[in-house]
Amino acid sequence: SPNAKHGKFIGNAGAPADVLELNGSASNYVNISNISSTTLSKATYGGWFYIKSHGAGGSIVLNGGTPAGPRIFNIHIQTSGAVLCGRENAWNSTGAGVVPLNTWVHIICVNNGSSVAIYKNGVLNSFFINMIGASTVPSVTQIGKYIGATGYELNGFADDIVVFNRELALWEIAQ
C-alpha cells in the first residue's frame, strides 16, 4: 500500500522474508521512522512473538515514541511472562505466564483513547480504564529494543507486526 512503512535492520537482525529473528543484543533490532504524521490517540498494535529468553528487564517487543520520551505505545513482556501495554505512566498489565518462553503467542493491544485492552491469541485477556490518549507524534518505532535504554532486548522471533491508527474491532483482532 502507499502508506506501508518498512523497517531498517540494525545489526544482523534475521532475514526480511518469513519471520524476524533477533538475538537479544542491544545492537540487533529493527528501526522504523515516522510511522504516523498525527498523534495516535487511538491505536491498535501487536503481532506474533516467540521469546527464547529475556533481558534483565524483560523483552520490549514493540515500542514507539521519541528518543527523549515520551513512549507513545509499548508492548513489554516481563520476565514473569506478564504483558504490559500502554504509554508512559498509563499501563495495562496481564497476569504472569501469559507469554511463556519458547511458544508462539499473538498479542494485540487496543487503545481507544480512554482504555486499553490486551488480547492473547484473539481472546481478551486484560482491560484497563482511564488510559490517557497519545499527545505526541511517534518519531521512532523499534522492534526488539527499548528506545533509549538497554536490558530489554528481544531474544526470539517476531512476525506480522502491526500498528494501526484506530481501534480494531474484535472480529479483526480474531483473524
mmCIF file with all atom_site columns, C-alpha atoms in Angstrom:
data_model
loop_
_atom_site.group_PDB
_atom_site.id
_atom_site.type_symbol
_atom_site.label_atom_id
_atom_site.label_alt_id
_atom_site.label_comp_id
_atom_site.label_asym_id
_atom_site.label_entity_id
_atom_site.label_seq_id
_atom_site.pdbx_PDB_ins_code
_atom_site.Cartn_x
_atom_site.Cartn_y
_atom_site.Cartn_z
_atom_site.occupancy
_atom_site.B_iso_or_equiv
_atom_site.pdbx_formal_charge
_atom_site.auth_seq_id
_atom_site.auth_comp_id
_atom_site.auth_asym_id
_atom_site.auth_atom_id
_atom_site.pdbx_PDB_model_num
ATOM 1   C CA . SER A 1 1   ? 0.000   0.000   0.000  1.00 0.00 ? 1   SER A CA 1
ATOM 2   C CA . PRO A 1 2   ? 1.181   3.594   -0.426 1.00 0.00 ? 2   PRO A CA 1
ATOM 3   C CA . ASN A 1 3   ? 1.170   4.052   3.368  1.00 0.00 ? 3   ASN A CA 1
ATOM 4   C CA . ALA A 1 4   ? 3.280   0.988   4.141  1.00 0.00 ? 4   ALA A CA 1
ATOM 5   C CA . LYS A 1 5   ? 6.357   1.644   6.252  1.00 0.00 ? 5   LYS A CA 1
ATOM 6   C CA . HIS A 1 6   ? 9.381   -0.568  6.071  1.00 0.00 ? 6   HIS A CA 1
ATOM 7   C CA . GLY A 1 7   ? 11.889  -1.081  8.852  1.00 0.00 ? 7   GLY A CA 1
ATOM 8   C CA . LYS A 1 8   ? 15.628  -0.804  8.692  1.00 0.00 ? 8   LYS A CA 1
ATOM 9   C CA . PHE A 1 9   ? 17.504  -3.779  10.077 1.00 0.00 ? 9   PHE A CA 1
ATOM 10  C CA . ILE A 1 10  ? 20.154  -2.754  12.590 1.00 0.00 ? 10  ILE A CA 1
ATOM 11  C CA . GLY A 1 11  ? 22.880  -5.335  13.198 1.00 0.00 ? 11  GLY A CA 1
ATOM 12  C CA . ASN A 1 12  ? 22.252  -8.871  11.975 1.00 0.00 ? 12  ASN A CA 1
ATOM 13  C CA . ALA A 1 13  ? 18.504  -8.882  12.538 1.00 0.00 ? 13  ALA A CA 1
ATOM 14  C CA . GLY A 1 14  ? 17.384  -12.004 10.692 1.00 0.00 ? 14  GLY A CA 1
ATOM 15  C CA . ALA A 1 15  ? 16.067  -12.242 7.160  1.00 0.00 ? 15  ALA A CA 1
ATOM 16  C CA . PRO A 1 16  ? 13.275  -9.955  5.933  1.00 0.00 ? 16  PRO A CA 1
ATOM 17  C CA . ALA A 1 17  ? 11.457  -12.950 4.429  1.00 0.00 ? 17  ALA A CA 1
ATOM 18  C CA . ASP A 1 18  ? 9.378   -15.089 6.775  1.00 0.00 ? 18  ASP A CA 1
ATOM 19  C CA . VAL A 1 19  ? 9.938   -14.112 10.429 1.00 0.00 ? 19  VAL A CA 1
ATOM 20  C CA . LEU A 1 20  ? 12.203  -11.610 12.117 1.00 0.00 ? 20  LEU A CA 1
ATOM 21  C CA . GLU A 1 21  ? 14.814  -13.209 14.378 1.00 0.00 ? 21  GLU A CA 1
ATOM 22  C CA . LEU A 1 22  ? 16.563  -11.059 16.985 1.00 0.00 ? 22  LEU A CA 1
ATOM 23  C CA . ASN A 1 23  ? 19.417  -12.270 19.195 1.00 0.00 ? 23  ASN A CA 1
ATOM 24  C CA . GLY A 1 24  ? 18.897  -10.153 22.325 1.00 0.00 ? 24  GLY A CA 1
ATOM 25  C CA . SER A 1 25  ? 21.813  -7.790  21.788 1.00 0.00 ? 25  SER A CA 1
ATOM 26  C CA . ALA A 1 26  ? 21.414  -4.022  22.101 1.00 0.00 ? 26  ALA A CA 1
ATOM 27  C CA . SER A 1 27  ? 22.677  -3.589  18.537 1.00 0.00 ? 27  SER A CA 1
ATOM 28  C CA . ASN A 1 28  ? 20.191  -6.060  16.996 1.00 0.00 ? 28  ASN A CA 1
ATOM 29  C CA . TYR A 1 29  ? 16.739  -4.554  16.324 1.00 0.00 ? 29  TYR A CA 1
ATOM 30  C CA . VAL A 1 30  ? 14.506  -3.005  13.671 1.00 0.00 ? 30  VAL A CA 1
ATOM 31  C CA . ASN A 1 31  ? 14.081  0.757   13.473 1.00 0.00 ? 31  ASN A CA 1
ATOM 32  C CA . ILE A 1 32  ? 11.090  2.322   11.668 1.00 0.00 ? 32  ILE A CA 1
ATOM 33  C CA . SER A 1 33  ? 10.983  6.104   11.341 1.00 0.00 ? 33  SER A CA 1
ATOM 34  C CA . ASN A 1 34  ? 7.894   8.294   11.119 1.00 0.00 ? 34  ASN A CA 1
ATOM 35  C CA . ILE A 1 35  ? 5.128   5.682   11.165 1.00 0.00 ? 35  ILE A CA 1
ATOM 36  C CA . SER A 1 36  ? 2.495   8.345   11.730 1.00 0.00 ? 36  SER A CA 1
ATOM 37  C CA . SER A 1 37  ? 2.082   12.001  10.873 1.00 0.00 ? 37  SER A CA 1
ATOM 38  C CA . THR A 1 38  ? -0.551  12.504  13.582 1.00 0.00 ? 38  THR A CA 1
ATOM 39  C CA . THR A 1 39  ? -0.895  11.670  17.244 1.00 0.00 ? 39  THR A CA 1
ATOM 40  C CA . LEU A 1 40  ? -2.076  8.151   17.959 1.00 0.00 ? 40  LEU A CA 1
ATOM 41  C CA . SER A 1 41  ? -4.960  8.993   20.291 1.00 0.00 ? 41  SER A CA 1
ATOM 42  C CA . LYS A 1 42  ? -6.478  5.662   19.259 1.00 0.00 ? 42  LYS A CA 1
ATOM 43  C CA . ALA A 1 43  ? -4.246  2.802   18.198 1.00 0.00 ? 43  ALA A CA 1
ATOM 44  C CA . THR A 1 44  ? -4.039  -0.956  17.790 1.00 0.00 ? 44  THR A CA 1
ATOM 45  C CA . TYR A 1 45  ? -0.616  -2.597  17.800 1.00 0.00 ? 45  TYR A CA 1
ATOM 46  C CA . GLY A 1 46  ? 0.909   -6.026  18.234 1.00 0.00 ? 46  GLY A CA 1
ATOM 47  C CA . GLY A 1 47  ? 1.982   -9.152  16.424 1.00 0.00 ? 47  GLY A CA 1
ATOM 48  C CA . TRP A 1 48  ? 3.188   -12.717 16.853 1.00 0.00 ? 48  TRP A CA 1
ATOM 49  C CA . PHE A 1 49  ? 6.052   -13.185 19.319 1.00 0.00 ? 49  PHE A CA 1
ATOM 50  C CA . TYR A 1 50  ? 8.248   -16.113 20.345 1.00 0.00 ? 50  TYR A CA 1
ATOM 51  C CA . ILE A 1 51  ? 10.533  -15.333 23.282 1.00 0.00 ? 51  ILE A CA 1
ATOM 52  C CA . LYS A 1 52  ? 13.603  -17.555 23.738 1.00 0.00 ? 52  LYS A CA 1
ATOM 53  C CA . SER A 1 53  ? 14.900  -15.739 26.840 1.00 0.00 ? 53  SER A CA 1
ATOM 54  C CA . HIS A 1 54  ? 14.509  -12.343 28.497 1.00 0.00 ? 54  HIS A CA 1
ATOM 55  C CA . GLY A 1 55  ? 16.891  -9.486  29.124 1.00 0.00 ? 55  GLY A CA 1
ATOM 56  C CA . ALA A 1 56  ? 17.316  -8.235  32.693 1.00 0.00 ? 56  ALA A CA 1
ATOM 57  C CA . GLY A 1 57  ? 14.196  -6.066  32.345 1.00 0.00 ? 57  GLY A CA 1
ATOM 58  C CA . GLY A 1 58  ? 12.187  -8.450  30.190 1.00 0.00 ? 58  GLY A CA 1
ATOM 59  C CA . SER A 1 59  ? 11.639  -8.036  26.461 1.00 0.00 ? 59  SER A CA 1
ATOM 60  C CA . ILE A 1 60  ? 10.369  -4.945  24.667 1.00 0.00 ? 60  ILE A CA 1
ATOM 61  C CA . VAL A 1 61  ? 8.861   -6.341  21.508 1.00 0.00 ? 61  VAL A CA 1
ATOM 62  C CA . LEU A 1 62  ? 7.333   -3.142  20.100 1.00 0.00 ? 62  LEU A CA 1
ATOM 63  C CA . ASN A 1 63  ? 7.974   0.424   21.165 1.00 0.00 ? 63  ASN A CA 1
ATOM 64  C CA . GLY A 1 64  ? 7.101   3.770   19.602 1.00 0.00 ? 64  GLY A CA 1
ATOM 65  C CA . GLY A 1 65  ? 7.890   7.278   20.747 1.00 0.00 ? 65  GLY A CA 1
ATOM 66  C CA . THR A 1 66  ? 10.669  9.799   20.721 1.00 0.00 ? 66  THR A CA 1
ATOM 67  C CA . PRO A 1 67  ? 14.269  9.156   21.795 1.00 0.00 ? 67  PRO A CA 1
ATOM 68  C CA . ALA A 1 68  ? 13.968  11.511  24.785 1.00 0.00 ? 68  ALA A CA 1
ATOM 69  C CA . GLY A 1 69  ? 10.423  10.306  25.628 1.00 0.00 ? 69  GLY A CA 1
ATOM 70  C CA . PRO A 1 70  ? 7.528   10.021  25.851 1.00 0.00 ? 70  PRO A CA 1
ATOM 71  C CA . ARG A 1 71  ? 6.781   6.463   24.821 1.00 0.00 ? 71  ARG A CA 1
ATOM 72  C CA . ILE A 1 72  ? 3.586   6.587   22.768 1.00 0.00 ? 72  ILE A CA 1
ATOM 73  C CA . PHE A 1 73  ? 2.980   2.844   22.670 1.00 0.00 ? 73  PHE A CA 1
ATOM 74  C CA . ASN A 1 74  ? 4.795   -0.168  24.088 1.00 0.00 ? 74  ASN A CA 1
ATOM 75  C CA . ILE A 1 75  ? 4.457   -3.896  24.410 1.00 0.00 ? 75  ILE A CA 1
ATOM 76  C CA . HIS A 1 76  ? 6.742   -5.068  27.193 1.00 0.00 ? 76  HIS A CA 1
ATOM 77  C CA . ILE A 1 77  ? 6.852   -8.766  28.080 1.00 0.00 ? 77  ILE A CA 1
ATOM 78  C CA . GLN A 1 78  ? 8.166   -9.044  31.617 1.00 0.00 ? 78  GLN A CA 1
ATOM 79  C CA . THR A 1 79  ? 10.416  -11.861 32.826 1.00 0.00 ? 79  THR A CA 1
ATOM 80  C CA . SER A 1 80  ? 7.338   -13.363 34.582 1.00 0.00 ? 80  SER A CA 1
ATOM 81  C CA . GLY A 1 81  ? 5.584   -13.670 31.209 1.00 0.00 ? 81  GLY A CA 1
ATOM 82  C CA . ALA A 1 82  ? 3.170   -10.834 32.042 1.00 0.00 ? 82  ALA A CA 1
ATOM 83  C CA . VAL A 1 83  ? 2.432   -8.365  29.252 1.00 0.00 ? 83  VAL A CA 1
ATOM 84  C CA . LEU A 1 84  ? 2.416   -4.588  29.724 1.00 0.00 ? 84  LEU A CA 1
ATOM 85  C CA . CYS A 1 85  ? 0.713   -2.459  27.091 1.00 0.00 ? 85  CYS A CA 1
ATOM 86  C CA . GLY A 1 86  ? 0.283   1.261   27.180 1.00 0.00 ? 86  GLY A CA 1
ATOM 87  C CA . ARG A 1 87  ? 2.163   4.517   27.203 1.00 0.00 ? 87  ARG A CA 1
ATOM 88  C CA . GLU A 1 88  ? 4.346   6.269   29.768 1.00 0.00 ? 88  GLU A CA 1
ATOM 89  C CA . ASN A 1 89  ? 2.529   6.206   33.118 1.00 0.00 ? 89  ASN A CA 1
ATOM 90  C CA . ALA A 1 90  ? -0.671  4.544   31.924 1.00 0.00 ? 90  ALA A CA 1
ATOM 91  C CA . TRP A 1 91  ? -0.191  0.807   31.588 1.00 0.00 ? 91  TRP A CA 1
ATOM 92  C CA . ASN A 1 92  ? -2.375  -2.254  31.433 1.00 0.00 ? 92  ASN A CA 1
ATOM 93  C CA . SER A 1 93  ? -0.861  -5.492  32.661 1.00 0.00 ? 93  SER A CA 1
ATOM 94  C CA . THR A 1 94  ? -1.854  -9.120  32.369 1.00 0.00 ? 94  THR A CA 1
ATOM 95  C CA . GLY A 1 95  ? -1.094  -11.742 34.965 1.00 0.00 ? 95  GLY A CA 1
ATOM 96  C CA . ALA A 1 96  ? 2.128   -13.740 34.970 1.00 0.00 ? 96  ALA A CA 1
ATOM 97  C CA . GLY A 1 97  ? 2.614   -16.553 32.460 1.00 0.00 ? 97  GLY A CA 1
ATOM 98  C CA . VAL A 1 98  ? 0.656   -15.029 29.585 1.00 0.00 ? 98  VAL A CA 1
ATOM 99  C CA . VAL A 1 99  ? 3.689   -15.295 27.304 1.00 0.00 ? 99  VAL A CA 1
ATOM 100 C CA . PRO A 1 100 ? 5.673   -18.415 28.174 1.00 0.00 ? 100 PRO A CA 1
ATOM 101 C CA . LEU A 1 101 ? 9.139   -18.900 26.750 1.00 0.00 ? 101 LEU A CA 1
ATOM 102 C CA . ASN A 1 102 ? 9.578   -20.889 23.530 1.00 0.00 ? 102 ASN A CA 1
ATOM 103 C CA . THR A 1 103 ? 5.939   -20.605 22.437 1.00 0.00 ? 103 THR A CA 1
ATOM 104 C CA . TRP A 1 104 ? 4.362   -18.501 19.675 1.00 0.00 ? 104 TRP A CA 1
ATOM 105 C CA . VAL A 1 105 ? 1.805   -16.060 21.106 1.00 0.00 ? 105 VAL A CA 1
ATOM 106 C CA . HIS A 1 106 ? -0.304  -13.454 19.297 1.00 0.00 ? 106 HIS A CA 1
ATOM 107 C CA . ILE A 1 107 ? -0.508  -10.250 21.369 1.00 0.00 ? 107 ILE A CA 1
ATOM 108 C CA . ILE A 1 108 ? -2.643  -7.275  20.346 1.00 0.00 ? 108 ILE A CA 1
ATOM 109 C CA . CYS A 1 109 ? -3.068  -4.090  22.376 1.00 0.00 ? 109 CYS A CA 1
ATOM 110 C CA . VAL A 1 110 ? -6.001  -1.769  21.674 1.00 0.00 ? 110 VAL A CA 1
ATOM 111 C CA . ASN A 1 111 ? -6.028  1.818   22.995 1.00 0.00 ? 111 ASN A CA 1
ATOM 112 C CA . ASN A 1 112 ? -9.370  3.513   22.308 1.00 0.00 ? 112 ASN A CA 1
ATOM 113 C CA . GLY A 1 113 ? -8.314  6.801   23.925 1.00 0.00 ? 113 GLY A CA 1
ATOM 114 C CA . SER A 1 114 ? -9.853  6.051   27.327 1.00 0.00 ? 114 SER A CA 1
ATOM 115 C CA . SER A 1 115 ? -8.927  2.416   27.943 1.00 0.00 ? 115 SER A CA 1
ATOM 116 C CA . VAL A 1 116 ? -6.510  -0.245  26.790 1.00 0.00 ? 116 VAL A CA 1
ATOM 117 C CA . ALA A 1 117 ? -7.272  -3.919  26.186 1.00 0.00 ? 117 ALA A CA 1
ATOM 118 C CA . ILE A 1 118 ? -4.788  -6.765  25.761 1.00 0.00 ? 118 ILE A CA 1
ATOM 119 C CA . TYR A 1 119 ? -5.707  -9.739  23.599 1.00 0.00 ? 119 TYR A CA 1
ATOM 120 C CA . LYS A 1 120 ? -3.819  -13.040 23.627 1.00 0.00 ? 120 LYS A CA 1
ATOM 121 C CA . ASN A 1 121 ? -4.452  -15.308 20.644 1.00 0.00 ? 121 ASN A CA 1
ATOM 122 C CA . GLY A 1 122 ? -7.615  -13.330 19.771 1.00 0.00 ? 122 GLY A CA 1
ATOM 123 C CA . VAL A 1 123 ? -9.176  -13.507 23.252 1.00 0.00 ? 123 VAL A CA 1
ATOM 124 C CA . LEU A 1 124 ? -9.481  -10.559 25.657 1.00 0.00 ? 124 LEU A CA 1
ATOM 125 C CA . ASN A 1 125 ? -7.016  -11.125 28.494 1.00 0.00 ? 125 ASN A CA 1
ATOM 126 C CA . SER A 1 126 ? -6.992  -7.792  30.345 1.00 0.00 ? 126 SER A CA 1
ATOM 127 C CA . PHE A 1 127 ? -8.815  -4.458  30.245 1.00 0.00 ? 127 PHE A CA 1
ATOM 128 C CA . PHE A 1 128 ? -7.868  -1.145  31.911 1.00 0.00 ? 128 PHE A CA 1
ATOM 129 C CA . ILE A 1 129 ? -9.971  2.036   32.048 1.00 0.00 ? 129 ILE A CA 1
ATOM 130 C CA . ASN A 1 130 ? -8.611  5.610   32.293 1.00 0.00 ? 130 ASN A CA 1
ATOM 131 C CA . MET A 1 131 ? -5.972  5.160   29.646 1.00 0.00 ? 131 MET A CA 1
ATOM 132 C CA . ILE A 1 132 ? -4.639  8.530   28.531 1.00 0.00 ? 132 ILE A CA 1
ATOM 133 C CA . GLY A 1 133 ? -4.527  9.225   24.822 1.00 0.00 ? 133 GLY A CA 1
ATOM 134 C CA . ALA A 1 134 ? -1.335  9.956   22.962 1.00 0.00 ? 134 ALA A CA 1
ATOM 135 C CA . SER A 1 135 ? -0.222  13.575  22.980 1.00 0.00 ? 135 SER A CA 1
ATOM 136 C CA . THR A 1 136 ? 2.842   13.299  20.764 1.00 0.00 ? 136 THR A CA 1
ATOM 137 C CA . VAL A 1 137 ? 3.577   12.045  17.285 1.00 0.00 ? 137 VAL A CA 1
ATOM 138 C CA . PRO A 1 138 ? 5.867   8.972   17.472 1.00 0.00 ? 138 PRO A CA 1
ATOM 139 C CA . SER A 1 139 ? 9.069   9.750   15.581 1.00 0.00 ? 139 SER A CA 1
ATOM 140 C CA . VAL A 1 140 ? 10.659  6.320   16.034 1.00 0.00 ? 140 VAL A CA 1
ATOM 141 C CA . THR A 1 141 ? 9.264   2.806   16.305 1.00 0.00 ? 141 THR A CA 1
ATOM 142 C CA . GLN A 1 142 ? 11.522  -0.079  17.255 1.00 0.00 ? 142 GLN A CA 1
ATOM 143 C CA . ILE A 1 143 ? 11.004  -3.811  17.247 1.00 0.00 ? 143 ILE A CA 1
ATOM 144 C CA . GLY A 1 144 ? 13.104  -5.721  19.748 1.00 0.00 ? 144 GLY A CA 1
ATOM 145 C CA . LYS A 1 145 ? 14.590  -2.795  21.695 1.00 0.00 ? 145 LYS A CA 1
ATOM 146 C CA . TYR A 1 146 ? 13.513  -0.133  24.172 1.00 0.00 ? 146 TYR A CA 1
ATOM 147 C CA . ILE A 1 147 ? 14.145  3.353   22.780 1.00 0.00 ? 147 ILE A CA 1
ATOM 148 C CA . GLY A 1 148 ? 16.998  4.891   24.749 1.00 0.00 ? 148 GLY A CA 1
ATOM 149 C CA . ALA A 1 149 ? 17.609  2.032   27.219 1.00 0.00 ? 149 ALA A CA 1
ATOM 150 C CA . THR A 1 150 ? 19.278  -1.377  27.426 1.00 0.00 ? 150 THR A CA 1
ATOM 151 C CA . GLY A 1 151 ? 18.377  -4.580  29.253 1.00 0.00 ? 151 GLY A CA 1
ATOM 152 C CA . TYR A 1 152 ? 15.058  -5.107  27.427 1.00 0.00 ? 152 TYR A CA 1
ATOM 153 C CA . GLU A 1 153 ? 16.227  -6.572  24.122 1.00 0.00 ? 153 GLU A CA 1
ATOM 154 C CA . LEU A 1 154 ? 14.195  -9.268  22.393 1.00 0.00 ? 154 LEU A CA 1
ATOM 155 C CA . ASN A 1 155 ? 15.849  -12.659 22.062 1.00 0.00 ? 155 ASN A CA 1
ATOM 156 C CA . GLY A 1 156 ? 13.443  -14.532 19.836 1.00 0.00 ? 156 GLY A CA 1
ATOM 157 C CA . PHE A 1 157 ? 11.162  -14.057 16.877 1.00 0.00 ? 157 PHE A CA 1
ATOM 158 C CA . ALA A 1 158 ? 8.550   -11.526 15.758 1.00 0.00 ? 158 ALA A CA 1
ATOM 159 C CA . ASP A 1 159 ? 6.132   -11.790 12.863 1.00 0.00 ? 159 ASP A CA 1
ATOM 160 C CA . ASP A 1 160 ? 3.195   -9.884  11.375 1.00 0.00 ? 160 ASP A CA 1
ATOM 161 C CA . ILE A 1 161 ? 3.833   -6.722  13.413 1.00 0.00 ? 161 ILE A CA 1
ATOM 162 C CA . VAL A 1 162 ? 1.006   -4.194  13.027 1.00 0.00 ? 162 VAL A CA 1
ATOM 163 C CA . VAL A 1 163 ? 0.384   -0.604  14.128 1.00 0.00 ? 163 VAL A CA 1
ATOM 164 C CA . PHE A 1 164 ? -2.991  0.940   13.238 1.00 0.00 ? 164 PHE A CA 1
ATOM 165 C CA . ASN A 1 165 ? -4.095  4.495   13.989 1.00 0.00 ? 165 ASN A CA 1
ATOM 166 C CA . ARG A 1 166 ? -7.538  3.252   15.015 1.00 0.00 ? 166 ARG A CA 1
ATOM 167 C CA . GLU A 1 167 ? -9.203  0.801   17.344 1.00 0.00 ? 167 GLU A CA 1
ATOM 168 C CA . LEU A 1 168 ? -9.677  -2.561  15.616 1.00 0.00 ? 168 LEU A CA 1
ATOM 169 C CA . ALA A 1 169 ? -12.936 -4.439  16.036 1.00 0.00 ? 169 ALA A CA 1
ATOM 170 C CA . LEU A 1 170 ? -12.890 -7.798  17.808 1.00 0.00 ? 170 LEU A CA 1
ATOM 171 C CA . TRP A 1 171 ? -13.543 -9.667  14.562 1.00 0.00 ? 171 TRP A CA 1
ATOM 172 C CA . GLU A 1 172 ? -10.460 -8.000  13.045 1.00 0.00 ? 172 GLU A CA 1
ATOM 173 C CA . ILE A 1 173 ? -8.308  -8.982  16.039 1.00 0.00 ? 173 ILE A CA 1
ATOM 174 C CA . ALA A 1 174 ? -9.515  -12.594 15.984 1.00 0.00 ? 174 ALA A CA 1
ATOM 175 C CA . GLN A 1 175 ? -8.445  -13.092 12.349 1.00 0.00 ? 175 GLN A CA 1
#
